[in-house]
N, C-alpha and C. Protein backbone atom coordinates (compact mmCIF):
# COMPACT_ATOMS: atom_id res chain seq x y z
N UNK A 1 -5.76 -12.73 0.48
CA UNK A 1 -4.74 -12.23 0.24
C UNK A 1 -4.84 -11.80 -1.74
N UNK A 2 -5.38 -12.85 -1.85
CA UNK A 2 -5.86 -12.99 -3.37
C UNK A 2 -6.80 -11.77 -3.87
N UNK A 3 -7.82 -11.25 -3.16
CA UNK A 3 -7.98 -10.35 -3.01
C UNK A 3 -7.09 -8.34 -3.20
N UNK A 4 -5.78 -8.76 -2.86
CA UNK A 4 -5.36 -6.96 -2.24
C UNK A 4 -4.39 -7.55 -3.50
N UNK A 5 -3.76 -9.18 -4.20
CA UNK A 5 -3.39 -8.70 -5.94
C UNK A 5 -4.82 -9.10 -6.44
N UNK A 6 -5.62 -9.18 -6.96
CA UNK A 6 -6.79 -9.51 -8.05
C UNK A 6 -6.83 -7.59 -8.29
N UNK A 7 -6.85 -6.94 -6.80
CA UNK A 7 -7.16 -5.44 -7.32
C UNK A 7 -5.73 -4.50 -7.99
N UNK A 8 -4.45 -5.80 -7.99
CA UNK A 8 -3.37 -4.80 -8.28
C UNK A 8 -3.46 -5.69 -9.44
N UNK A 9 -3.71 -6.82 -10.21
CA UNK A 9 -3.58 -7.09 -11.54
C UNK A 9 -4.13 -5.56 -11.81
N UNK A 10 -5.70 -5.67 -11.61
CA UNK A 10 -6.82 -4.13 -12.20
C UNK A 10 -5.80 -3.07 -12.28
N UNK A 11 -6.12 -2.39 -10.98
CA UNK A 11 -4.74 -1.57 -10.54
C UNK A 11 -4.11 -1.25 -11.94
N UNK A 12 -2.79 -2.01 -13.11
CA UNK A 12 -1.77 -1.49 -13.88
C UNK A 12 -2.76 -1.56 -14.84
N UNK A 13 -4.06 -3.05 -14.79
CA UNK A 13 -4.71 -2.04 -16.50
C UNK A 13 -5.49 -0.78 -16.90
N UNK A 14 -5.39 -0.56 -15.24
CA UNK A 14 -6.41 0.77 -15.32
C UNK A 14 -4.90 1.96 -15.55
N UNK A 15 -3.62 2.05 -15.05
CA UNK A 15 -2.44 2.99 -15.02
C UNK A 15 -1.56 2.55 -15.93
N UNK A 16 -1.79 1.89 -16.74
CA UNK A 16 -0.20 1.28 -17.90
C UNK A 16 -1.07 1.35 -19.06
N UNK A 17 -0.86 2.06 -19.88
CA UNK A 17 -1.38 1.23 -21.05
C UNK A 17 -0.95 0.85 -21.50
N UNK A 18 0.04 -0.03 -21.22
CA UNK A 18 1.83 -0.70 -22.30
C UNK A 18 0.85 -1.79 -21.71
N UNK A 19 0.14 -1.90 -20.08
CA UNK A 19 -0.51 -2.88 -20.39
C UNK A 19 -1.54 -4.02 -21.33
N UNK A 20 -0.52 -4.89 -21.79
CA UNK A 20 -1.62 -5.62 -23.12
C UNK A 20 -2.36 -7.21 -22.76
N UNK A 21 -2.00 -8.18 -21.90
CA UNK A 21 -2.24 -9.26 -21.62
C UNK A 21 -2.49 -9.05 -19.79
N UNK A 22 -3.23 -10.45 -19.08
CA UNK A 22 -2.91 -10.76 -18.08
C UNK A 22 -1.75 -11.44 -18.45
N UNK A 23 -1.13 -12.18 -18.67
CA UNK A 23 -0.53 -13.08 -18.65
C UNK A 23 1.09 -12.35 -18.30
N UNK A 24 1.26 -10.79 -18.97
CA UNK A 24 2.38 -9.74 -19.66
C UNK A 24 2.34 -9.37 -18.26
N UNK A 25 1.11 -8.79 -17.78
CA UNK A 25 1.37 -8.00 -16.49
C UNK A 25 1.85 -9.26 -15.15
N UNK A 26 1.80 -10.79 -14.93
CA UNK A 26 1.92 -11.43 -14.68
C UNK A 26 4.03 -12.07 -14.49
N UNK A 27 3.38 -12.24 -16.01
CA UNK A 27 5.56 -11.77 -16.10
C UNK A 27 6.35 -11.40 -16.35
N UNK A 28 6.20 -10.30 -16.52
CA UNK A 28 6.69 -8.81 -16.54
C UNK A 28 6.87 -7.73 -15.83
N UNK A 29 6.48 -7.94 -14.70
CA UNK A 29 6.31 -6.10 -14.17
C UNK A 29 6.27 -5.80 -12.53
N UNK A 30 8.17 -5.63 -12.35
CA UNK A 30 8.18 -6.03 -11.01
C UNK A 30 7.52 -5.75 -10.07
N UNK A 31 6.93 -4.35 -10.53
CA UNK A 31 5.85 -4.05 -9.23
C UNK A 31 4.72 -5.10 -9.08
N UNK A 32 4.14 -6.17 -9.35
CA UNK A 32 3.66 -6.79 -9.50
C UNK A 32 3.99 -7.80 -8.90
N UNK A 33 5.25 -7.91 -9.46
CA UNK A 33 6.18 -9.10 -8.94
C UNK A 33 6.37 -8.92 -7.33
N UNK A 34 7.21 -7.64 -6.81
CA UNK A 34 7.71 -7.39 -5.37
C UNK A 34 6.02 -6.75 -5.04
N UNK A 35 5.15 -6.85 -5.42
CA UNK A 35 3.34 -6.36 -4.79
C UNK A 35 2.85 -8.31 -4.10
N UNK A 36 3.52 -8.52 -4.94
CA UNK A 36 3.30 -10.38 -4.85
C UNK A 36 4.09 -11.31 -3.10
N UNK A 37 5.31 -10.19 -3.20
CA UNK A 37 6.53 -11.25 -2.49
C UNK A 37 6.25 -11.01 -1.33
N UNK A 38 5.99 -9.28 -1.43
CA UNK A 38 5.67 -8.31 -0.07
C UNK A 38 4.21 -8.88 0.27
N UNK A 39 3.48 -9.44 0.21
CA UNK A 39 2.04 -9.68 0.58
C UNK A 39 2.64 -11.47 1.31
N UNK A 40 2.92 -11.45 0.78
CA UNK A 40 3.63 -12.87 1.39
C UNK A 40 4.94 -13.00 3.03
N UNK A 41 5.79 -11.88 2.65
CA UNK A 41 6.72 -11.69 3.50
C UNK A 41 5.57 -10.60 4.64
N UNK A 42 4.63 -10.24 3.93
CA UNK A 42 4.29 -9.68 5.33
C UNK A 42 3.15 -10.22 6.37
N UNK A 43 2.99 -11.84 5.80
CA UNK A 43 2.63 -12.18 6.67
C UNK A 43 3.58 -13.38 7.62
N UNK A 44 4.26 -13.34 7.05
CA UNK A 44 5.48 -13.71 8.10
C UNK A 44 5.38 -12.71 9.37
N UNK A 45 5.98 -12.03 8.54
CA UNK A 45 6.10 -10.45 10.12
C UNK A 45 4.73 -10.37 10.75
N UNK A 46 3.64 -10.80 10.15
CA UNK A 46 2.47 -10.67 10.56
C UNK A 46 2.44 -11.41 12.09
N UNK A 47 3.11 -12.55 11.61
CA UNK A 47 2.65 -14.15 13.03
C UNK A 47 4.10 -14.07 13.43
N UNK A 48 4.99 -13.07 13.36
CA UNK A 48 6.29 -12.74 14.46
C UNK A 48 7.39 -13.90 14.01
N UNK A 49 6.67 -14.40 12.71
CA UNK A 49 8.50 -14.54 11.79
C UNK A 49 9.44 -13.31 10.70
N UNK A 50 10.03 -12.76 11.43
CA UNK A 50 10.80 -11.68 10.76
C UNK A 50 11.64 -12.01 10.30
N UNK A 51 12.25 -12.99 10.28
CA UNK A 51 13.79 -13.50 10.26
C UNK A 51 13.74 -13.74 8.15
N UNK A 52 12.69 -15.14 8.46
CA UNK A 52 11.78 -15.78 6.79
C UNK A 52 11.20 -14.62 6.07
N UNK A 53 10.12 -13.24 6.85
CA UNK A 53 9.52 -11.86 6.45
C UNK A 53 10.79 -11.48 5.16
N UNK A 54 11.95 -11.27 6.42
CA UNK A 54 12.81 -10.13 5.81
C UNK A 54 14.10 -11.18 5.01
N UNK A 55 13.55 -11.95 4.18
CA UNK A 55 15.05 -12.79 3.77
C UNK A 55 14.00 -13.05 2.05
N UNK A 56 12.75 -13.23 2.86
CA UNK A 56 11.67 -12.94 1.68
C UNK A 56 11.85 -11.40 1.05
N UNK A 57 11.82 -10.88 1.48
CA UNK A 57 11.95 -9.22 1.12
C UNK A 57 13.01 -8.97 0.33
N UNK A 58 14.38 -9.68 0.75
CA UNK A 58 15.90 -9.29 0.30
C UNK A 58 15.42 -9.88 -0.53
N UNK A 59 15.12 -11.22 -1.27
CA UNK A 59 15.59 -11.98 -2.45
C UNK A 59 14.47 -10.82 -2.96
N UNK A 60 13.82 -10.45 -2.87
CA UNK A 60 12.84 -9.87 -3.84
C UNK A 60 13.70 -8.60 -4.18
N UNK A 61 14.19 -7.94 -3.87
CA UNK A 61 14.97 -6.65 -4.15
C UNK A 61 15.66 -7.12 -5.12
N UNK A 62 16.67 -8.10 -4.55
CA UNK A 62 17.58 -8.61 -5.21
C UNK A 62 17.56 -8.49 -6.84
N UNK A 63 15.89 -9.80 -7.42
CA UNK A 63 15.62 -9.35 -8.45
C UNK A 63 14.58 -8.27 -9.16
N UNK A 64 14.27 -7.70 -8.47
CA UNK A 64 13.16 -6.57 -8.69
C UNK A 64 13.76 -4.95 -9.12
N UNK A 65 15.04 -5.10 -7.55
CA UNK A 65 15.29 -3.85 -7.54
C UNK A 65 14.22 -2.79 -6.49
N UNK A 66 13.14 -3.61 -5.82
CA UNK A 66 12.64 -2.42 -5.39
C UNK A 66 12.39 -3.57 -3.83
N UNK A 67 12.20 -1.90 -2.55
CA UNK A 67 12.85 -2.73 -1.35
C UNK A 67 11.61 -2.62 -0.77
N UNK A 68 10.86 -3.00 -0.17
CA UNK A 68 8.99 -2.70 0.47
C UNK A 68 9.37 -3.54 2.00
N UNK A 69 9.89 -3.06 2.89
CA UNK A 69 9.91 -3.59 4.09
C UNK A 69 8.62 -5.01 4.75
N UNK A 70 8.50 -5.62 5.50
CA UNK A 70 7.49 -6.68 4.79
C UNK A 70 6.68 -5.69 5.95
N UNK A 71 7.36 -5.24 7.38
CA UNK A 71 6.51 -4.77 7.72
C UNK A 71 4.85 -3.31 8.16
N UNK A 72 5.61 -2.89 6.61
CA UNK A 72 5.03 -2.12 5.98
C UNK A 72 3.52 -2.13 6.03
N UNK A 73 2.39 -1.55 5.79
CA UNK A 73 0.91 -1.59 5.66
C UNK A 73 0.91 -0.81 4.64
N UNK A 74 0.23 -1.80 3.05
CA UNK A 74 -0.74 -1.67 1.87
C UNK A 74 -1.41 -2.05 1.50
N UNK A 75 -2.54 -0.58 1.03
CA UNK A 75 -3.96 -1.26 0.66
C UNK A 75 -4.01 -1.21 -0.74
N UNK A 76 -5.26 -1.69 -1.02
CA UNK A 76 -6.50 -2.24 -2.22
C UNK A 76 -5.45 -1.47 -3.41
N UNK A 77 -4.94 -2.46 -4.85
CA UNK A 77 -4.98 -1.11 -6.27
C UNK A 77 -3.94 -0.61 -6.19
N UNK A 78 -2.14 -0.82 -5.47
CA UNK A 78 -1.73 -0.38 -5.54
C UNK A 78 -0.51 -0.58 -5.92
N UNK A 79 -0.27 0.41 -7.27
CA UNK A 79 0.30 -0.31 -8.46
C UNK A 79 1.87 0.53 -8.73
N UNK A 80 3.14 -0.15 -8.96
CA UNK A 80 4.30 0.56 -8.37
C UNK A 80 4.66 0.77 -10.27
N UNK A 81 5.19 2.00 -10.20
CA UNK A 81 5.17 1.59 -12.36
C UNK A 81 6.78 1.65 -12.25
N UNK A 82 7.00 0.50 -13.12
CA UNK A 82 8.74 0.24 -13.38
C UNK A 82 9.27 0.12 -12.06
N UNK A 83 9.38 1.31 -11.38
CA UNK A 83 10.28 0.50 -10.14
C UNK A 83 11.22 0.62 -9.44
N UNK A 84 12.36 0.81 -10.19
CA UNK A 84 14.04 0.20 -10.18
C UNK A 84 13.89 1.58 -8.47
N UNK A 85 14.29 1.04 -8.32
CA UNK A 85 15.00 2.02 -7.00
C UNK A 85 14.21 2.47 -5.62
N UNK A 86 12.71 1.57 -6.17
CA UNK A 86 11.62 1.60 -4.61
C UNK A 86 11.71 1.93 -3.60
N UNK A 87 11.83 2.54 -2.16
CA UNK A 87 11.90 1.83 -1.22
C UNK A 87 11.02 2.37 0.14
N UNK A 88 10.06 1.13 0.56
CA UNK A 88 9.32 1.04 1.06
C UNK A 88 9.29 1.37 2.77
N UNK A 89 9.18 2.08 3.54
CA UNK A 89 10.20 1.80 5.46
C UNK A 89 8.98 0.62 6.07
N UNK A 90 9.60 0.45 7.44
CA UNK A 90 9.33 -0.94 8.52
C UNK A 90 7.89 0.38 8.32
N UNK A 91 7.26 1.49 8.81
CA UNK A 91 6.12 1.80 9.69
C UNK A 91 5.82 2.73 8.67
N UNK A 92 6.11 2.29 6.89
CA UNK A 92 5.09 3.05 6.36
C UNK A 92 3.90 2.48 6.50
N UNK A 93 2.12 3.42 5.47
CA UNK A 93 1.07 3.21 5.97
C UNK A 93 0.61 3.57 4.01
N UNK A 94 0.61 2.60 3.46
CA UNK A 94 -0.15 3.43 2.70
C UNK A 94 -1.86 2.52 1.97
N UNK A 95 -2.76 4.26 1.72
CA UNK A 95 -4.52 3.36 1.60
C UNK A 95 -4.05 3.03 0.36
N UNK A 96 -5.53 3.16 0.18
CA UNK A 96 -6.27 1.80 -1.47
C UNK A 96 -5.91 3.69 -2.27
N UNK A 97 -5.30 2.08 -4.43
CA UNK A 97 -5.09 3.28 -5.24
C UNK A 97 -4.33 3.71 -5.17
N UNK A 98 -2.88 3.83 -4.64
CA UNK A 98 -1.89 4.52 -4.39
C UNK A 98 -0.92 4.07 -6.07
N UNK A 99 -0.36 5.68 -6.28
CA UNK A 99 0.59 4.85 -7.55
C UNK A 99 2.07 5.33 -6.98
N UNK A 100 2.86 5.32 -7.57
CA UNK A 100 4.77 5.57 -7.16
C UNK A 100 4.92 4.91 -8.03
N UNK A 101 6.05 5.31 -8.46
CA UNK A 101 7.23 5.72 -9.50
C UNK A 101 8.47 5.21 -9.63
N UNK A 102 9.15 4.51 -9.99
CA UNK A 102 11.18 4.52 -9.69
C UNK A 102 11.25 5.55 -9.57
N UNK A 103 12.59 4.89 -8.61
CA UNK A 103 12.39 5.86 -7.78
C UNK A 103 13.34 6.67 -6.43
N UNK A 104 10.82 6.37 -6.27
CA UNK A 104 10.95 6.54 -4.93
C UNK A 104 11.40 6.11 -3.58
N UNK A 105 11.37 6.57 -2.72
CA UNK A 105 11.15 6.90 -1.28
C UNK A 105 10.32 7.31 -0.24
N UNK A 106 9.97 5.95 0.74
CA UNK A 106 9.10 6.12 1.65
C UNK A 106 10.08 5.93 2.95
N UNK A 107 10.57 6.62 3.25
CA UNK A 107 11.68 6.24 4.36
C UNK A 107 11.37 7.70 5.78
N UNK A 108 12.58 7.31 6.18
CA UNK A 108 12.52 8.19 8.05
C UNK A 108 13.58 9.00 7.84
N UNK A 109 14.17 9.34 9.05
CA UNK A 109 14.71 11.02 8.91
C UNK A 109 15.39 10.30 10.23
N UNK A 110 14.87 9.62 11.08
CA UNK A 110 16.43 9.36 12.19
C UNK A 110 15.92 7.98 12.63
N UNK A 111 16.55 7.46 13.93
CA UNK A 111 17.08 6.58 14.74
C UNK A 111 15.89 6.47 15.52
N UNK A 112 14.85 7.48 15.28
CA UNK A 112 13.68 7.00 16.57
C UNK A 112 12.85 6.41 16.24
N UNK A 113 12.34 5.91 17.74
CA UNK A 113 11.57 3.93 17.28
C UNK A 113 10.53 4.23 16.91
N UNK A 114 9.74 3.65 17.35
CA UNK A 114 7.40 3.38 16.89
C UNK A 114 7.38 4.11 15.07
N UNK A 115 6.90 4.68 14.77
CA UNK A 115 6.11 5.49 14.04
C UNK A 115 7.49 6.92 13.10
N UNK A 116 8.01 6.45 12.29
CA UNK A 116 8.77 6.77 11.82
C UNK A 116 8.96 7.13 10.42
N UNK A 117 8.54 6.60 9.49
CA UNK A 117 7.27 6.56 8.01
C UNK A 117 5.80 6.67 7.32
N UNK A 118 5.77 7.79 6.60
CA UNK A 118 5.09 8.33 5.85
C UNK A 118 3.65 7.43 6.24
N UNK A 119 2.65 7.74 6.30
CA UNK A 119 1.43 7.43 6.29
C UNK A 119 0.74 8.10 4.42
N UNK A 120 0.57 6.74 3.95
CA UNK A 120 0.24 7.75 2.47
C UNK A 120 -1.53 7.80 2.50
N UNK A 121 -1.72 8.65 2.09
CA UNK A 121 -3.87 8.35 2.06
C UNK A 121 -4.26 7.48 0.72
N UNK A 122 -5.25 7.35 0.74
CA UNK A 122 -5.78 7.23 -1.20
C UNK A 122 -5.54 7.42 -2.27
N UNK A 123 -5.48 7.04 -3.22
CA UNK A 123 -5.45 7.50 -4.05
C UNK A 123 -4.19 9.13 -4.84
N UNK A 124 -3.16 8.54 -3.79
CA UNK A 124 -1.98 9.32 -3.82
C UNK A 124 -0.89 8.85 -4.94
N UNK A 125 -0.64 9.70 -5.74
CA UNK A 125 0.28 9.89 -6.84
C UNK A 125 1.38 10.28 -6.40
N UNK A 126 2.33 9.61 -6.82
CA UNK A 126 4.08 9.99 -6.05
C UNK A 126 4.81 10.28 -7.16
N UNK A 127 5.53 10.83 -8.42
CA UNK A 127 6.38 11.04 -9.67
C UNK A 127 7.85 9.90 -9.09
N UNK A 128 8.15 10.21 -10.17
CA UNK A 128 10.07 8.82 -9.89
C UNK A 128 10.33 10.19 -9.84
N UNK A 129 11.46 9.67 -9.04
CA UNK A 129 12.74 10.10 -7.95
C UNK A 129 11.76 10.72 -6.49
N UNK A 130 11.05 11.14 -5.90
CA UNK A 130 10.06 11.87 -5.06
C UNK A 130 11.08 11.18 -3.78
N UNK A 131 11.10 11.72 -2.90
CA UNK A 131 11.67 11.57 -1.74
C UNK A 131 10.33 11.31 -0.48
N UNK A 132 9.48 10.89 0.70
CA UNK A 132 9.07 11.74 1.47
C UNK A 132 8.78 10.73 2.38
N UNK A 133 9.51 11.18 3.39
CA UNK A 133 10.24 11.72 4.83
C UNK A 133 9.93 12.30 5.90
N UNK A 134 9.92 10.73 7.23
CA UNK A 134 9.61 11.34 8.36
C UNK A 134 8.09 10.56 9.02
N UNK A 135 7.51 10.73 10.28
CA UNK A 135 6.17 10.43 10.02
C UNK A 135 5.23 11.32 9.73
N UNK A 136 4.98 11.84 8.99
CA UNK A 136 4.28 12.56 8.29
C UNK A 136 2.85 12.14 6.99
N UNK A 137 1.90 13.09 6.96
CA UNK A 137 0.91 12.41 6.14
C UNK A 137 1.16 13.00 4.87
N UNK A 138 0.45 12.07 4.07
CA UNK A 138 0.02 12.43 2.65
C UNK A 138 -1.43 12.17 2.96
N UNK A 139 -2.34 13.23 2.70
CA UNK A 139 -3.37 13.18 2.53
C UNK A 139 -4.21 12.73 1.17
N UNK A 140 -5.49 12.37 1.25
CA UNK A 140 -6.03 11.58 -0.36
C UNK A 140 -5.43 12.78 -1.11
N UNK A 141 -6.10 12.27 -1.99
CA UNK A 141 -6.05 12.71 -3.77
C UNK A 141 -4.68 13.68 -4.26
N UNK A 142 -3.63 14.01 -3.51
CA UNK A 142 -2.59 14.21 -3.19
C UNK A 142 -1.70 14.22 -4.31
N UNK A 143 -0.84 14.65 -4.74
CA UNK A 143 0.26 14.79 -5.67
C UNK A 143 1.69 15.31 -6.24
N UNK A 144 2.32 14.15 -5.74
CA UNK A 144 3.58 14.55 -5.01
C UNK A 144 4.85 14.48 -6.81
N UNK A 145 5.61 16.20 -6.71
CA UNK A 145 5.78 15.37 -8.44
C UNK A 145 7.27 14.91 -8.47
N UNK A 146 7.78 15.40 -9.76
CA UNK A 146 9.16 14.06 -9.27
C UNK A 146 9.97 15.19 -9.08
N UNK A 147 10.58 14.50 -8.51
CA UNK A 147 12.11 15.09 -7.36
C UNK A 147 11.67 15.06 -5.91
N UNK A 148 10.60 15.50 -6.17
CA UNK A 148 10.14 16.36 -4.65
C UNK A 148 10.45 15.56 -3.38
N UNK A 149 11.43 16.88 -2.25
CA UNK A 149 11.62 16.09 -0.87
C UNK A 149 11.20 16.61 -0.24
N UNK A 150 9.48 15.69 0.55
CA UNK A 150 8.31 15.77 1.28
C UNK A 150 8.81 15.55 2.64
N UNK A 151 9.06 16.46 3.39
CA UNK A 151 9.62 16.53 4.65
C UNK A 151 8.39 17.30 5.86
N UNK A 152 6.55 17.94 5.42
CA UNK A 152 5.98 18.40 5.93
C UNK A 152 4.91 17.17 5.32
N UNK A 153 4.17 17.51 6.56
CA UNK A 153 2.50 16.83 6.08
C UNK A 153 1.97 17.65 4.47
N UNK A 154 1.56 17.18 4.29
CA UNK A 154 0.86 17.47 2.63
C UNK A 154 -1.09 16.96 2.56
N UNK A 155 -1.63 18.32 2.90
CA UNK A 155 -3.16 18.23 3.23
C UNK A 155 -3.67 17.35 1.43
N UNK A 156 -4.92 17.19 1.97
CA UNK A 156 -5.81 16.21 1.20
C UNK A 156 -5.73 17.10 -0.15
N UNK A 157 -6.37 16.40 -1.34
CA UNK A 157 -6.33 17.54 -2.77
C UNK A 157 -5.15 18.70 -3.03
N UNK A 158 -4.12 18.37 -2.14
CA UNK A 158 -3.43 18.68 -3.23
C UNK A 158 -1.94 18.49 -3.84
N UNK A 159 -1.09 19.23 -4.12
CA UNK A 159 -0.20 19.07 -5.19
C UNK A 159 1.17 19.89 -4.37
N UNK A 160 2.29 18.92 -3.97
CA UNK A 160 3.64 19.57 -3.97
C UNK A 160 4.35 19.38 -4.76
N UNK A 161 5.81 20.20 -4.64
CA UNK A 161 6.80 20.04 -5.31
C UNK A 161 8.37 20.61 -5.78
N UNK A 162 9.19 20.31 -5.61
CA UNK A 162 10.43 21.11 -5.39
C UNK A 162 11.75 20.83 -4.26
N UNK A 163 11.89 20.44 -4.41
CA UNK A 163 12.99 21.02 -2.99
C UNK A 163 13.66 21.85 -2.10
N UNK A 164 12.90 21.73 -0.36
CA UNK A 164 11.97 21.01 -0.09
C UNK A 164 11.04 20.92 -0.78
N UNK A 165 10.15 20.01 -0.38
CA UNK A 165 8.60 19.87 -1.26
C UNK A 165 7.56 20.66 -0.29
N UNK A 166 6.75 21.60 -2.02
CA UNK A 166 6.33 23.20 -1.12
C UNK A 166 4.89 22.45 -1.71
N UNK A 167 3.91 23.16 -0.92
CA UNK A 167 1.78 22.66 -1.84
C UNK A 167 2.29 24.19 -2.56
N UNK A 168 1.27 23.16 -3.86
CA UNK A 168 1.08 24.09 -5.01
C UNK A 168 -0.65 24.14 -4.49
N UNK A 169 -1.08 25.66 -4.31
CA UNK A 169 -2.39 26.56 -4.15
C UNK A 169 -3.16 25.81 -5.07
N UNK A 170 -3.95 24.91 -5.12
CA UNK A 170 -5.41 24.47 -6.89
C UNK A 170 -6.03 25.32 -6.29
N UNK A 171 -7.11 24.25 -6.98
CA UNK A 171 -8.85 24.89 -6.91
C UNK A 171 -9.35 24.07 -6.34
N UNK A 172 -9.27 23.48 -5.17
CA UNK A 172 -9.76 23.16 -4.36
C UNK A 172 -11.42 22.37 -4.88
N UNK A 173 -10.66 21.43 -6.43
CA UNK A 173 -12.18 20.67 -6.72
C UNK A 173 -10.56 19.18 -6.79
N UNK A 174 -12.05 17.97 -5.40
CA UNK A 174 -11.40 16.70 -5.34
C UNK A 174 -11.18 15.70 -6.50
N UNK A 175 -9.50 14.85 -6.45
CA UNK A 175 -9.82 14.04 -7.87
C UNK A 175 -10.46 13.07 -7.47
N UNK A 176 -10.79 12.87 -8.17
CA UNK A 176 -11.68 11.15 -7.54
C UNK A 176 -11.11 10.49 -8.17
N UNK A 177 -10.50 10.43 -9.59
CA UNK A 177 -9.97 9.01 -9.44
C UNK A 177 -8.46 9.39 -10.55
N UNK A 178 -7.44 8.05 -10.34
CA UNK A 178 -5.77 8.43 -10.30
C UNK A 178 -5.80 9.03 -11.53
N UNK A 179 -5.05 10.66 -11.31
CA UNK A 179 -4.68 11.79 -12.01
C UNK A 179 -3.74 11.59 -12.10
N UNK A 180 -2.96 10.43 -13.71
CA UNK A 180 -1.49 10.38 -14.41
C UNK A 180 -0.72 11.48 -14.04
N UNK A 181 -0.99 12.27 -15.39
CA UNK A 181 -1.00 13.92 -15.47
C UNK A 181 0.62 14.54 -14.53
N UNK A 182 1.01 13.68 -14.05
CA UNK A 182 2.37 14.63 -12.77
C UNK A 182 3.35 15.02 -14.35
N UNK A 183 3.20 14.83 -15.12
CA UNK A 183 3.91 15.49 -15.97
C UNK A 183 3.91 17.18 -16.15
N UNK A 184 2.43 17.62 -15.93
CA UNK A 184 2.14 19.09 -16.22
C UNK A 184 1.38 19.39 -14.56
N UNK A 185 2.52 19.26 -13.70
CA UNK A 185 2.83 19.65 -12.70
C UNK A 185 3.05 21.06 -12.26
N UNK A 186 2.37 21.84 -11.81
CA UNK A 186 3.25 23.30 -11.45
C UNK A 186 4.31 23.80 -11.49
N UNK A 187 5.04 24.74 -11.92
CA UNK A 187 6.05 24.37 -10.61
C UNK A 187 6.34 26.12 -10.41
N UNK A 188 5.75 26.64 -8.87
CA UNK A 188 5.67 27.46 -8.05
C UNK A 188 7.44 28.50 -8.26
N UNK A 189 8.61 28.05 -8.94
CA UNK A 189 9.78 28.79 -9.10
C UNK A 189 9.91 29.12 -10.33
N UNK A 190 9.00 28.79 -11.58
CA UNK A 190 8.56 29.62 -12.51
C UNK A 190 7.99 30.16 -12.51
N UNK A 191 6.18 29.55 -11.89
CA UNK A 191 5.95 31.40 -11.58
C UNK A 191 6.41 32.17 -10.72
N UNK A 192 7.73 32.22 -9.91
CA UNK A 192 7.74 33.50 -9.31
C UNK A 192 8.51 34.22 -10.03
N UNK A 193 9.47 33.18 -10.89
CA UNK A 193 10.42 34.53 -11.62
C UNK A 193 9.39 35.25 -12.43
N UNK A 194 8.47 34.24 -12.64
CA UNK A 194 7.53 34.93 -13.93
C UNK A 194 7.04 36.44 -13.76
N UNK A 195 6.98 35.92 -12.38
CA UNK A 195 6.02 37.88 -11.85
C UNK A 195 7.93 38.76 -11.07
N UNK A 196 8.45 38.44 -10.90
CA UNK A 196 9.70 38.99 -10.86
C UNK A 196 9.93 40.04 -12.50
N UNK A 197 10.00 39.17 -13.55
CA UNK A 197 10.31 39.45 -14.55
C UNK A 197 9.18 40.64 -15.25
N UNK A 198 8.07 40.35 -15.01
CA UNK A 198 6.94 41.62 -14.64
C UNK A 198 7.27 42.91 -14.13
N UNK A 199 7.49 41.93 -13.00
CA UNK A 199 7.91 43.73 -12.12
C UNK A 199 8.89 44.79 -12.52
N UNK A 200 9.58 43.62 -12.81
CA UNK A 200 11.08 44.43 -13.64
C UNK A 200 11.06 45.25 -14.47
N UNK A 201 9.72 44.34 -15.86
CA UNK A 201 10.19 45.60 -16.61
C UNK A 201 9.05 46.54 -16.65
N UNK A 202 7.86 45.83 -15.36
CA UNK A 202 7.14 47.62 -14.42
C UNK A 202 7.82 49.30 -14.66
N UNK A 203 9.17 48.39 -12.78
CA UNK A 203 10.65 49.24 -13.27
C UNK A 203 11.14 49.90 -14.08
N UNK A 204 11.43 48.67 -15.02
CA UNK A 204 11.84 49.18 -16.02
C UNK A 204 11.70 50.31 -16.98
N UNK A 205 10.16 50.75 -17.31
CA UNK A 205 9.10 51.12 -17.74
C UNK A 205 9.14 52.90 -17.41
N UNK A 206 8.77 52.37 -16.11
CA UNK A 206 9.29 53.88 -15.02
C UNK A 206 10.30 54.94 -15.18
N UNK A 207 11.70 54.03 -14.34
CA UNK A 207 12.53 54.74 -15.15
C UNK A 207 12.84 55.44 -16.34
N UNK A 208 12.58 54.05 -17.32
CA UNK A 208 12.78 55.70 -19.32
C UNK A 208 11.94 55.89 -18.68
N UNK A 209 10.76 56.89 -18.63
CA UNK A 209 9.99 57.31 -18.60
C UNK A 209 10.16 58.37 -17.35
N UNK A 210 10.45 58.49 -16.05
CA UNK A 210 11.75 59.56 -15.30
C UNK A 210 12.76 60.07 -16.38
N UNK A 211 13.84 59.35 -17.11
CA UNK A 211 14.80 59.72 -17.80
C UNK A 211 14.61 60.86 -18.75
N UNK A 212 13.01 59.81 -19.78
CA UNK A 212 13.05 60.95 -20.71
C UNK A 212 12.56 62.48 -20.43
N UNK A 213 11.85 62.15 -19.16
CA UNK A 213 11.34 64.11 -17.80
C UNK A 213 12.89 64.73 -18.35
N UNK A 214 13.45 63.85 -17.82
CA UNK A 214 14.47 64.59 -17.08
C UNK A 214 14.91 65.56 -18.36
N UNK A 215 14.88 64.99 -19.18
CA UNK A 215 16.21 65.17 -21.13
C UNK A 215 15.20 66.61 -21.53
């Protein structure tokens, strides 16, 4: 557990320029508090002490605004920035060096038993307000844009934006370190509108030419 917590503190310093000292992270970061409580609750959960695990989870939710089910599986270097409104479901699996922001939901889509929450690969960035729902896989190095609703599997090294989430094709270059510039994600709707505008201008020019020929 201490290895995971050390990696969690390291992740804060790597990904949050506002972090100034170790004590600031320990005392003032709700994401770190929630992760610490989750590690304890997860230990109880694995030893089938489910009630104690859920009580710890609910107390943590009250104080941090972050709800992590003790049954979830979370790797090293996990970082929750701000964190208010984050919900992580029971059968969620999260890889190493994953970053999520406030309002993110890793949830289910129904009342089915078994694996019903997403699997998140290594080095994934999930921006504020995004929802990843169902037993789907988000491939490593993927980025989920703010407010996206993802209900289909996401290939590795890709970017998803919109409602419902759509994969935006990139150049295929693998991201080897967490890229936090999620404010610069492409907008496929805007791109499509720009293409329509260009086609409309071409058609208007052709129509104007035809009208001149008639006169």
